[in-house]
PDB file of N, CA, C and O in Angstrom:
ATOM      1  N   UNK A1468     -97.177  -4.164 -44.210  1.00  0.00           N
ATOM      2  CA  UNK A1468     -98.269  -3.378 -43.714  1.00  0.00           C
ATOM      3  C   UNK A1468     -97.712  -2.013 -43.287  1.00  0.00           C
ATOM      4  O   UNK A1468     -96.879  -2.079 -42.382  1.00  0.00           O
ATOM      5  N   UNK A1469     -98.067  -0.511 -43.858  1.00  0.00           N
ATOM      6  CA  UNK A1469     -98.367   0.355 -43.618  1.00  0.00           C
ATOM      7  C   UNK A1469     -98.430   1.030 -42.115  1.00  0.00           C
ATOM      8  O   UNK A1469     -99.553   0.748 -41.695  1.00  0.00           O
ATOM      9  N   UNK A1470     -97.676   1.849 -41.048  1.00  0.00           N
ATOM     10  CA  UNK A1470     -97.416   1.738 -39.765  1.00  0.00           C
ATOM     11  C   UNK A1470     -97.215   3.570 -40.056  1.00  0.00           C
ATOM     12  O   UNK A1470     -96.271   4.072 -40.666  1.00  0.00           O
ATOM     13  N   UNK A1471     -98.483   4.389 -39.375  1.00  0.00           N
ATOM     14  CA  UNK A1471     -98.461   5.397 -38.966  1.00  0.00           C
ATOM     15  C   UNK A1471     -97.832   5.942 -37.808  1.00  0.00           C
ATOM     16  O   UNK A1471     -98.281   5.728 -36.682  1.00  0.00           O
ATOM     17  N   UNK A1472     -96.300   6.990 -38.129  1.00  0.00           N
ATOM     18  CA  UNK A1472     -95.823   7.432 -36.982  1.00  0.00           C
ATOM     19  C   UNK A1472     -96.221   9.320 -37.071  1.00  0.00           C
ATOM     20  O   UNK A1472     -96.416   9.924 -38.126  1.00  0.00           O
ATOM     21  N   UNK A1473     -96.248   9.791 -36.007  1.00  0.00           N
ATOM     22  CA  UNK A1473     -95.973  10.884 -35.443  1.00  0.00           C
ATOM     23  C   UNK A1473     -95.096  11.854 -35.486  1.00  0.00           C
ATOM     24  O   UNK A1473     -94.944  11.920 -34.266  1.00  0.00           O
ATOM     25  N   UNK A1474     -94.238  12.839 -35.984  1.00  0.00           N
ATOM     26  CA  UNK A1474     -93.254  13.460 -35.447  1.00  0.00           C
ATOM     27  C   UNK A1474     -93.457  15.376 -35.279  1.00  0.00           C
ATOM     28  O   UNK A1474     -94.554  15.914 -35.432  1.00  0.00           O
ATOM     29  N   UNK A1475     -92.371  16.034 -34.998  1.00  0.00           N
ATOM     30  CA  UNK A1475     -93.257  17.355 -34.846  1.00  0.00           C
ATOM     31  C   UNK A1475     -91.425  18.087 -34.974  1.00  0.00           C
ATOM     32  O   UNK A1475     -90.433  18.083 -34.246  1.00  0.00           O
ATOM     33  N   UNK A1476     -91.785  18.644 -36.339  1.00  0.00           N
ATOM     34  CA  UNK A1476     -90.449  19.417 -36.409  1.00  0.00           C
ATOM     35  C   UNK A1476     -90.819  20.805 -36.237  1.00  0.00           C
ATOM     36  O   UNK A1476     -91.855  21.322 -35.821  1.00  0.00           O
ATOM     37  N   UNK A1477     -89.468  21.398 -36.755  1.00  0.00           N
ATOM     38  CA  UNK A1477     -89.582  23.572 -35.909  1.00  0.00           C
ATOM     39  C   UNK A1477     -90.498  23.760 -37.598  1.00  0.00           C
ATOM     40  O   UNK A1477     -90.685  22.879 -38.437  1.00  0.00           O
ATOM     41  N   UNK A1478     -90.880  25.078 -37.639  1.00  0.00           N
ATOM     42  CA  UNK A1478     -91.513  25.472 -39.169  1.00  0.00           C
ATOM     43  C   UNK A1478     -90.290  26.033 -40.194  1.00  0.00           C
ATOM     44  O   UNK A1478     -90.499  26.513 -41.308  1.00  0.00           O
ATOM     45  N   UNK A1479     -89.052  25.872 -39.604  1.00  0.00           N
ATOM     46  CA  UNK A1479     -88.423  26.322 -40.264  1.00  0.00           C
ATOM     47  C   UNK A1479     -87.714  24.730 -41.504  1.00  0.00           C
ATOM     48  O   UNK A1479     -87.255  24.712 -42.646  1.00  0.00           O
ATOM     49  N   UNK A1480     -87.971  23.726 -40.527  1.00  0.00           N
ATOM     50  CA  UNK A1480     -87.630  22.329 -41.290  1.00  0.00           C
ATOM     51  C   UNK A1480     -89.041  21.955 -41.640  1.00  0.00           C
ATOM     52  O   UNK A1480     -89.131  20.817 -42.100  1.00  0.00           O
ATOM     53  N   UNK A1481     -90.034  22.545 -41.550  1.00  0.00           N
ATOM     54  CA  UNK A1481     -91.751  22.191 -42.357  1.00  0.00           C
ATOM     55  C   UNK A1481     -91.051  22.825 -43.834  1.00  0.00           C
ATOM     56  O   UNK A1481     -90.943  22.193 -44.884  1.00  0.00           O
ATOM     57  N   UNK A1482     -90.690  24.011 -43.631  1.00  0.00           N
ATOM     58  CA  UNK A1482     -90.709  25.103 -44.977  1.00  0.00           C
ATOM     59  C   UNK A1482     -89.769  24.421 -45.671  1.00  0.00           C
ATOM     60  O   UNK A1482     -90.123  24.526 -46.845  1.00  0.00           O
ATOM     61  N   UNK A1483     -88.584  23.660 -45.613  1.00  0.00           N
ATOM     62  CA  UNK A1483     -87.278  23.186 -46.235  1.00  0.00           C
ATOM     63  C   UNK A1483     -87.972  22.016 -46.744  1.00  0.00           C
ATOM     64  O   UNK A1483     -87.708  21.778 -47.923  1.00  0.00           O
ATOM     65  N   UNK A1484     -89.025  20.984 -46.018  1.00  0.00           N
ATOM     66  CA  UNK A1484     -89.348  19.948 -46.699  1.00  0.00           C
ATOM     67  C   UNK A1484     -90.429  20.249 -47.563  1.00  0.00           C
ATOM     68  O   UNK A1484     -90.517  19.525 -48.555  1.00  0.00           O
ATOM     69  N   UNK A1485     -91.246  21.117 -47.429  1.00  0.00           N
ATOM     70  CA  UNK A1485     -92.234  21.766 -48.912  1.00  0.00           C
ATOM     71  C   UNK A1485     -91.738  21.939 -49.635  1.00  0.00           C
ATOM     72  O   UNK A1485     -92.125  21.434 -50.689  1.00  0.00           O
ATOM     73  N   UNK A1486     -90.470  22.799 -49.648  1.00  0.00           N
ATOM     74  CA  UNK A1486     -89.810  23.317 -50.874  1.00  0.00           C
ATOM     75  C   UNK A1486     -89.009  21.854 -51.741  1.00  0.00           C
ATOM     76  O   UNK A1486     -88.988  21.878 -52.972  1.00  0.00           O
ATOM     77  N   UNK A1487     -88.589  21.039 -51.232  1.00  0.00           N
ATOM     78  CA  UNK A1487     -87.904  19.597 -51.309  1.00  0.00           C
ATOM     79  C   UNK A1487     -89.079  19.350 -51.948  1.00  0.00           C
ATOM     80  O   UNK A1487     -89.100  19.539 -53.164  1.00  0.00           O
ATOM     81  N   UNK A1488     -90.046  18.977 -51.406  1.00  0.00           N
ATOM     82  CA  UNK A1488     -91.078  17.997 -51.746  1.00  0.00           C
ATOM     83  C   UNK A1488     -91.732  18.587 -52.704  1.00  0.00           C
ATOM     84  O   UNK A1488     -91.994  17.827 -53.637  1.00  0.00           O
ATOM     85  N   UNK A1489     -92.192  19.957 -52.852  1.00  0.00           N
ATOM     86  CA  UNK A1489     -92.694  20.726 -54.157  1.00  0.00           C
ATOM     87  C   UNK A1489     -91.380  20.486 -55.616  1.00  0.00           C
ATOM     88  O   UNK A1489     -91.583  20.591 -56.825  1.00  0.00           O
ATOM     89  N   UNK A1490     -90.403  20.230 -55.064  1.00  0.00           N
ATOM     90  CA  UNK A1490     -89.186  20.222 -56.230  1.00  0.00           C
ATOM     91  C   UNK A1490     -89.518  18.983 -56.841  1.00  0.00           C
ATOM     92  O   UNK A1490     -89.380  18.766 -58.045  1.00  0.00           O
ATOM     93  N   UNK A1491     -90.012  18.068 -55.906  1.00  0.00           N
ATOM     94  CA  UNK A1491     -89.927  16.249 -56.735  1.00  0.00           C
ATOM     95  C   UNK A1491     -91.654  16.322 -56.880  1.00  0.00           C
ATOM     96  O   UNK A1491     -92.296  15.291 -56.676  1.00  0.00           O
ATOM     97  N   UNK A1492     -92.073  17.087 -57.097  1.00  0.00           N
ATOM     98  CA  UNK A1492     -94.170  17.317 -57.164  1.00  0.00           C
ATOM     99  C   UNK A1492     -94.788  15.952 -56.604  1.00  0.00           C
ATOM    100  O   UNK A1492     -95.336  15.007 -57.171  1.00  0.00           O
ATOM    101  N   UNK A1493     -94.458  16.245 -55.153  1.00  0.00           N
ATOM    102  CA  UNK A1493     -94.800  15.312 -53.888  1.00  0.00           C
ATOM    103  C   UNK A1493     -95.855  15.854 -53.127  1.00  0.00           C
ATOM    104  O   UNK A1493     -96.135  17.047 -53.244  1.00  0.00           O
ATOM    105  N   UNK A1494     -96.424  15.172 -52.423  1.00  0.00           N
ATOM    106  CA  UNK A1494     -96.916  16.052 -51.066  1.00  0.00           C
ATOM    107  C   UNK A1494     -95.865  16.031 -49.887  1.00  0.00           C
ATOM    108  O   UNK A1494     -94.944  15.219 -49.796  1.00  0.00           O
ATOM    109  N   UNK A1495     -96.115  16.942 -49.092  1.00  0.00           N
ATOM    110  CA  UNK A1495     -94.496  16.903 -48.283  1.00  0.00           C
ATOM    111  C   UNK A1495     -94.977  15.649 -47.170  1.00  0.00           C
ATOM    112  O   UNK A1495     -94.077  15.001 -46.637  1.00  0.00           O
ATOM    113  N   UNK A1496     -96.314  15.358 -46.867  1.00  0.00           N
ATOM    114  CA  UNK A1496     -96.329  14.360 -45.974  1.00  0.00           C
ATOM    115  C   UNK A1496     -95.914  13.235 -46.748  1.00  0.00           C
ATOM    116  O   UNK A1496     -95.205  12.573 -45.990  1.00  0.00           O
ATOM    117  N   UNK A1497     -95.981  12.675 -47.846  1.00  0.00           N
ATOM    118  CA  UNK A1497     -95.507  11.499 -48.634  1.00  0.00           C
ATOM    119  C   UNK A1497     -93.987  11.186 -48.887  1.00  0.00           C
ATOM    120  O   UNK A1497     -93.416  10.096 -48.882  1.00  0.00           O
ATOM    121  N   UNK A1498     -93.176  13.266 -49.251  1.00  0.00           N
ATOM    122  CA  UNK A1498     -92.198  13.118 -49.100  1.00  0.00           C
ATOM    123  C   UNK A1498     -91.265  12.689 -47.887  1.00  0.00           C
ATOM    124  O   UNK A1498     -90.242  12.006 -47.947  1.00  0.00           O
ATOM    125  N   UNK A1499     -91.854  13.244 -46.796  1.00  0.00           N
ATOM    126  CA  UNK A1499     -91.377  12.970 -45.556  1.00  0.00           C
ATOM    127  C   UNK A1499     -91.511  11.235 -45.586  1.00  0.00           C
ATOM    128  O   UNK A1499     -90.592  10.438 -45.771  1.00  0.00           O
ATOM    129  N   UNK A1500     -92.362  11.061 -45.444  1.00  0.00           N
ATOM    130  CA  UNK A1500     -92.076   9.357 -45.336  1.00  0.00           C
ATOM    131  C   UNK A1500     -91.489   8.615 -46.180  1.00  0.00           C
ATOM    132  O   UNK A1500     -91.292   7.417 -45.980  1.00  0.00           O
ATOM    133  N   UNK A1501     -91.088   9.327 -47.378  1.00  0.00           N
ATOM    134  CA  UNK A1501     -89.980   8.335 -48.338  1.00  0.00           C
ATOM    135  C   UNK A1501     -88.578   8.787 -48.032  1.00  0.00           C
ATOM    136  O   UNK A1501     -87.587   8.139 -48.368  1.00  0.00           O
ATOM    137  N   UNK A1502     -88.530  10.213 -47.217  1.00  0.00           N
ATOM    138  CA  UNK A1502     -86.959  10.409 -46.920  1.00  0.00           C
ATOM    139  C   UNK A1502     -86.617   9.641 -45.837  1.00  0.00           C
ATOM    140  O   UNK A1502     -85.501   9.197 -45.570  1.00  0.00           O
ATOM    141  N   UNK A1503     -88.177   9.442 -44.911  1.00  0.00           N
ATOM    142  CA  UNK A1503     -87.353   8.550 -43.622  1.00  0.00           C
ATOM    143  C   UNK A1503     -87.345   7.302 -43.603  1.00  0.00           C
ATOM    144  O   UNK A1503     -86.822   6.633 -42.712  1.00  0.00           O
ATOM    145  N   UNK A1504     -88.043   6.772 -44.785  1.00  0.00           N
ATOM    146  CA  UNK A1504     -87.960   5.490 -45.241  1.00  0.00           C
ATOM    147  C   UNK A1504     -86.203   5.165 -45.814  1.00  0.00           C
ATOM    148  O   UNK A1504     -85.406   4.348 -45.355  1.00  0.00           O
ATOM    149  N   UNK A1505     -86.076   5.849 -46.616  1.00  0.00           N
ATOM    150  CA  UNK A1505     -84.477   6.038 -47.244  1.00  0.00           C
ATOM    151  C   UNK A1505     -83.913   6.157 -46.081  1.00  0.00           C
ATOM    152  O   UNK A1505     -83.558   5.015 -45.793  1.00  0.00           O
ATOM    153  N   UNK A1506     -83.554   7.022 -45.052  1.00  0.00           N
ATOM    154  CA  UNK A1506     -82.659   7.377 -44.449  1.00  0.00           C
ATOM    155  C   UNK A1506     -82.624   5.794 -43.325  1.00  0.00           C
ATOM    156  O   UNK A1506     -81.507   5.511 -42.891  1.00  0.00           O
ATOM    157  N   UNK A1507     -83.723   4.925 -42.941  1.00  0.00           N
ATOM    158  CA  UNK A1507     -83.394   3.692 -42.157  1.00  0.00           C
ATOM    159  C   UNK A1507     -83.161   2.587 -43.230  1.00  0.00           C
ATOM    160  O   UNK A1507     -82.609   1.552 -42.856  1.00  0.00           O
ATOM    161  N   UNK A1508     -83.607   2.746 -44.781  1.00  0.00           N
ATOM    162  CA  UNK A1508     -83.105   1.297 -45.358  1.00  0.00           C
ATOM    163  C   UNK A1508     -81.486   1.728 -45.431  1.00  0.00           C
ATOM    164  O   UNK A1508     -80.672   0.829 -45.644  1.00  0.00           O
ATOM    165  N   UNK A1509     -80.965   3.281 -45.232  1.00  0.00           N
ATOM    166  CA  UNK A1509     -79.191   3.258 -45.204  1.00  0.00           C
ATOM    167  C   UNK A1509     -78.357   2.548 -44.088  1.00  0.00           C
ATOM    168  O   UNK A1509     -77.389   1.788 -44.075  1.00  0.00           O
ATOM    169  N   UNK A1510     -79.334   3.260 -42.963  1.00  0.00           N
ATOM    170  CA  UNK A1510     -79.126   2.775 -41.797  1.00  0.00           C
ATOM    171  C   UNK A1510     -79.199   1.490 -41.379  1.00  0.00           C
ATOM    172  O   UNK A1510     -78.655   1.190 -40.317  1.00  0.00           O
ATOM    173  N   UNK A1511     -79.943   0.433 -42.209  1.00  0.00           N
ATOM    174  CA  UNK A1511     -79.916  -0.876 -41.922  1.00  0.00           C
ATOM    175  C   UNK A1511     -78.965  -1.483 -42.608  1.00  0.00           C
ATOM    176  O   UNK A1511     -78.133  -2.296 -42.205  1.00  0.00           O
ATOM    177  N   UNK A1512     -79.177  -0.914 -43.996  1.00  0.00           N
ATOM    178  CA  UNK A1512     -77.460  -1.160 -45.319  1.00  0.00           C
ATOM    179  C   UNK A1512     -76.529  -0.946 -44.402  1.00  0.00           C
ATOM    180  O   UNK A1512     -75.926  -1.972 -44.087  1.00  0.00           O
ATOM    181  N   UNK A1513     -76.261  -0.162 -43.965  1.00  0.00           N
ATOM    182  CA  UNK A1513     -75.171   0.255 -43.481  1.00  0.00           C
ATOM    183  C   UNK A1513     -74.294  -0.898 -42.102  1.00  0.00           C
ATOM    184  O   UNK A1513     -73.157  -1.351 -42.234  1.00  0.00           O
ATOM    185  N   UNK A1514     -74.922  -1.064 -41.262  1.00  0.00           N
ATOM    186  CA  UNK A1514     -75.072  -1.979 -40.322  1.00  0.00           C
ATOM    187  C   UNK A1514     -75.223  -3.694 -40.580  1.00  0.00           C
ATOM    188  O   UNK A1514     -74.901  -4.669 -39.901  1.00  0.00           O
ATOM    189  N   UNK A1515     -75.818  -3.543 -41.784  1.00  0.00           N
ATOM    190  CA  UNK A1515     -75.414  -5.157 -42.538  1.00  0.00           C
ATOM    191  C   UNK A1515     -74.348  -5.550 -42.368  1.00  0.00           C
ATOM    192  O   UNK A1515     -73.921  -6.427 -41.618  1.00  0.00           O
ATOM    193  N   UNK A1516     -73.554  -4.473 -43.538  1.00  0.00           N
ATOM    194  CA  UNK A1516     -72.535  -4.041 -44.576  1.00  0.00           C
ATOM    195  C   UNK A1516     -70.922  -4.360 -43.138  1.00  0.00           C
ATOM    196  O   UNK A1516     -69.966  -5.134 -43.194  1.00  0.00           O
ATOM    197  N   UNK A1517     -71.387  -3.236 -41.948  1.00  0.00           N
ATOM    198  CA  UNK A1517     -70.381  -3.828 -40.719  1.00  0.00           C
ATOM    199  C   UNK A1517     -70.661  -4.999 -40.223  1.00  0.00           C
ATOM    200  O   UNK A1517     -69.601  -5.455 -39.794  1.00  0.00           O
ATOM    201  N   UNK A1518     -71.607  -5.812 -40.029  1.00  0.00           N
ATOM    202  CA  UNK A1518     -71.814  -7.148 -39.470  1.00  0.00           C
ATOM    203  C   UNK A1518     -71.224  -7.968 -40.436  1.00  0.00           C
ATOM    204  O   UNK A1518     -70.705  -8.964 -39.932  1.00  0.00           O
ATOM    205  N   UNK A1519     -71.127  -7.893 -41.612  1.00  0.00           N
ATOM    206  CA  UNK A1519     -70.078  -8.945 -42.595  1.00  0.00           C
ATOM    207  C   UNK A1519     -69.184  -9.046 -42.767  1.00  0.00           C
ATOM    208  O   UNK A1519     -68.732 -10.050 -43.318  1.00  0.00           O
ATOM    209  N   UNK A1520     -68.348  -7.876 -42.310  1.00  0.00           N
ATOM    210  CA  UNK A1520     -67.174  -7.125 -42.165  1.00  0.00           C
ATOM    211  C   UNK A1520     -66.430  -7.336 -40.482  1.00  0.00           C
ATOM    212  O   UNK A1520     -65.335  -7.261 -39.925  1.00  0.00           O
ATOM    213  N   UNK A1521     -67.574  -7.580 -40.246  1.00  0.00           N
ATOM    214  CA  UNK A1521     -67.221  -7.866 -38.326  1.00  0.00           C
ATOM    215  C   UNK A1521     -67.139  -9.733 -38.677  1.00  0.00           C
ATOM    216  O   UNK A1521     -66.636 -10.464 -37.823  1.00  0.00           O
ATOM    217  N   UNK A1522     -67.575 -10.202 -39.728  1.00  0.00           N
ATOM    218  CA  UNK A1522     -67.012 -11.874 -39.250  1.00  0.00           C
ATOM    219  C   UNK A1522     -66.124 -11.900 -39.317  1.00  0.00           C
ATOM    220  O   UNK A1522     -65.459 -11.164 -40.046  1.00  0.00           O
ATOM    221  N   UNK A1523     -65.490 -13.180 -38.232  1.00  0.00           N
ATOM    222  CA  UNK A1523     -64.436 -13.629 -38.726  1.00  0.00           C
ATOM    223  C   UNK A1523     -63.711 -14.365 -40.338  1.00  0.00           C
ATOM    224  O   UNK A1523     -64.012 -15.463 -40.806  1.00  0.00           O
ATOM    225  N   UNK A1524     -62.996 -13.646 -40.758  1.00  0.00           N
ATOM    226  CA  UNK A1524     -62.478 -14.100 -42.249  1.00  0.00           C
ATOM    227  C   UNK A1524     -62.818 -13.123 -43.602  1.00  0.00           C
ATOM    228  O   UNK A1524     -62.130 -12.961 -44.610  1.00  0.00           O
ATOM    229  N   UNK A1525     -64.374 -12.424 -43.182  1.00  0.00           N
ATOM    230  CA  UNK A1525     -64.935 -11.822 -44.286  1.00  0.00           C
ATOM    231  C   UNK A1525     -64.325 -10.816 -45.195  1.00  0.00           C
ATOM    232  O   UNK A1525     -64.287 -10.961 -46.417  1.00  0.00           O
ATOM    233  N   UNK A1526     -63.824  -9.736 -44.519  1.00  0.00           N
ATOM    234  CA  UNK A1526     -63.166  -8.924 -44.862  1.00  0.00           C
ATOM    235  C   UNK A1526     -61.772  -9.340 -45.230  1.00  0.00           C
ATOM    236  O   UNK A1526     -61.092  -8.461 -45.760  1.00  0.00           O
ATOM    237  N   UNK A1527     -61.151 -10.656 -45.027  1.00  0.00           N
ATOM    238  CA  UNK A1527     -59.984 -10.911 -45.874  1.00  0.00           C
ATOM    239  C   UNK A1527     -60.439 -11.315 -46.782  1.00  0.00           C
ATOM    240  O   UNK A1527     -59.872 -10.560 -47.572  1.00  0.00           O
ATOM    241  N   UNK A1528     -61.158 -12.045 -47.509  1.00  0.00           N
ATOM    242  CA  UNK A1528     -62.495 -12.841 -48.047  1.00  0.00           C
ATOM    243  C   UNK A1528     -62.798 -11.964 -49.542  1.00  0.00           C
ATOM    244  O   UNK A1528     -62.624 -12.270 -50.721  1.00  0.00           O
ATOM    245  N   UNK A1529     -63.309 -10.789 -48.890  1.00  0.00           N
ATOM    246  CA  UNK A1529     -64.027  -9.711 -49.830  1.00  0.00           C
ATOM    247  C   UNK A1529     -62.704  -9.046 -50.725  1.00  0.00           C
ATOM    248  O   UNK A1529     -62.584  -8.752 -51.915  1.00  0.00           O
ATOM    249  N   UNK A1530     -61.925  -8.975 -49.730  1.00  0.00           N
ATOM    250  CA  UNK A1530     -60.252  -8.280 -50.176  1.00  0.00           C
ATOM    251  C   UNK A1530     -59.448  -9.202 -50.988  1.00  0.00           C
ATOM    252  O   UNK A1530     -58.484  -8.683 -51.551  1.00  0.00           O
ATOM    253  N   UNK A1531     -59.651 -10.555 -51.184  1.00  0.00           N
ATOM    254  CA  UNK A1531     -58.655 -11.242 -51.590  1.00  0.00           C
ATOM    255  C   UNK A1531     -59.954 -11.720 -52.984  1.00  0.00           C
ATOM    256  O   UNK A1531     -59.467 -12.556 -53.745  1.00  0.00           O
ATOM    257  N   UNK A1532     -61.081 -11.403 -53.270  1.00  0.00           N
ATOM    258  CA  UNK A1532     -61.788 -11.478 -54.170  1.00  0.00           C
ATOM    259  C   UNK A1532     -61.936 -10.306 -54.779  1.00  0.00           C
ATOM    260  O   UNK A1532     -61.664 -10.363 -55.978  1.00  0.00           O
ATOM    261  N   UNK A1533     -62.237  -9.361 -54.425  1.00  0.00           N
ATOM    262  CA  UNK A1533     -62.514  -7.702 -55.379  1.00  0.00           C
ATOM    263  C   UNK A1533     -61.340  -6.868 -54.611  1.00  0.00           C
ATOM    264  O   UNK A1533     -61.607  -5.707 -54.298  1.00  0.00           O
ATOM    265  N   UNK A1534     -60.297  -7.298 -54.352  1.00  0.00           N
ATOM    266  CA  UNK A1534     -59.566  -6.359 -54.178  1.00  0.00           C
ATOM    267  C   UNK A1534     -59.527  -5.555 -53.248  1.00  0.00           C
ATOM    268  O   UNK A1534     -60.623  -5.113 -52.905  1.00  0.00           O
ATOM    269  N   UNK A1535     -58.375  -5.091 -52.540  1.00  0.00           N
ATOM    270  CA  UNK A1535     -57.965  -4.269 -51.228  1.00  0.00           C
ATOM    271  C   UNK A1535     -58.042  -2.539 -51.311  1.00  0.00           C
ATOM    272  O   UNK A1535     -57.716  -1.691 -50.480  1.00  0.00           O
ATOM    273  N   UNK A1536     -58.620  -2.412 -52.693  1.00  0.00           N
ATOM    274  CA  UNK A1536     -58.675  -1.077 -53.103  1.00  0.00           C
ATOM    275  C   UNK A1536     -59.965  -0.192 -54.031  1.00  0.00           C
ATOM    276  O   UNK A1536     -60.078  -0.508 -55.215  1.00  0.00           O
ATOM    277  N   UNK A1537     -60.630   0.578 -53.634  1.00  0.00           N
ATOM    278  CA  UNK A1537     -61.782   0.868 -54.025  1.00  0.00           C
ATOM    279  C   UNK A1537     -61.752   0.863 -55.711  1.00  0.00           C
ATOM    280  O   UNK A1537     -60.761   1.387 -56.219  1.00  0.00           O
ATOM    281  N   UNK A1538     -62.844   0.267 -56.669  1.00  0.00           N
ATOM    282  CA  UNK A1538     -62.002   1.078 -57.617  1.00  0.00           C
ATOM    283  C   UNK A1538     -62.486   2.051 -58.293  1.00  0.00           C
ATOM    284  O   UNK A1538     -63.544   2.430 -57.789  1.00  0.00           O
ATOM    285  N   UNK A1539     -62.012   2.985 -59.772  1.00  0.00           N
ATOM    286  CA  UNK A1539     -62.410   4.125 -60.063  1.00  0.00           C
ATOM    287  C   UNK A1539     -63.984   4.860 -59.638  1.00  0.00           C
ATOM    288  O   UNK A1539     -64.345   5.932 -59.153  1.00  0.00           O
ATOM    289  N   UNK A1540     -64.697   3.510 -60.167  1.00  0.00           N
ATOM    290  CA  UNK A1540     -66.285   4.516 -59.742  1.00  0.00           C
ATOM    291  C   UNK A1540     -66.876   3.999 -58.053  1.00  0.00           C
ATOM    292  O   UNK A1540     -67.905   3.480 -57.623  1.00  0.00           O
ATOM    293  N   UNK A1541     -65.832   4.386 -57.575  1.00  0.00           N
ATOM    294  CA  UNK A1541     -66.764   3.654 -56.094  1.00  0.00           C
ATOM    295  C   UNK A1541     -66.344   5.035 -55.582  1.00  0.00           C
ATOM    296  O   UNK A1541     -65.442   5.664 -56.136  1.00  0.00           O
ATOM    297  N   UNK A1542     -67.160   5.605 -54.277  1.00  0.00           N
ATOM    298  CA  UNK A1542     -67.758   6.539 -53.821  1.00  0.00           C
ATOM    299  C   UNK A1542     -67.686   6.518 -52.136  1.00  0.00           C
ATOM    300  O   UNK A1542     -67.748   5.379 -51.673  1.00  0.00           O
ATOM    301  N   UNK A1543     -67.608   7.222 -51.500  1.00  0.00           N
ATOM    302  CA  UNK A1543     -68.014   7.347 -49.998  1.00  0.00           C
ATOM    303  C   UNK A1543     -69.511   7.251 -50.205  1.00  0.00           C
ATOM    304  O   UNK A1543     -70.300   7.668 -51.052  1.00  0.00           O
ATOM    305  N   UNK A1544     -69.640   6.060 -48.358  1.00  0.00           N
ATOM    306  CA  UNK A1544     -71.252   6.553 -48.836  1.00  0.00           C
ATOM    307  C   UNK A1544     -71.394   7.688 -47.832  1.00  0.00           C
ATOM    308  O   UNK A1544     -72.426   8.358 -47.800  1.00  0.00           O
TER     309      UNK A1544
END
């Protein structure tokens, strides 16, 4: 279900997300809610990603299965 929030930025971050949101032919209120949608499913990825890493064993686990070393196409996130 759909959950209407509020927020109130300067006009100088209104004008940066029109121009964003005119680039992907959005409305900027639609865009805005898919960037802050993205920016908490990272934030929840992200926080998973350390809670599996925080068990005990996991991270020897993950390392002794794919390896102790990133490989060629892996990335900072």
């Amino acid at each position: 279900m759909a959950r209407e929030i509020r927020i109130e930025i300067d006009d100088e971050q209104w004008e940066q997300l029109e121009r964003e949101a005119h680039q992907q032919h959005e409305d900027p209120g639609v865009y805005a809610g898919r960037v802050l949608a993205a920016g908490l499913n990272k934030a929840r990825f992200l926080e998973g990603c350390a809670q599996f890493l925080a068990t005990p064993g996991m991270r020897e686990e993950f390392a002794r299965r794919f390896g102790p070393q990133p490989g060629p196409s892996a990335t900072a996130a």
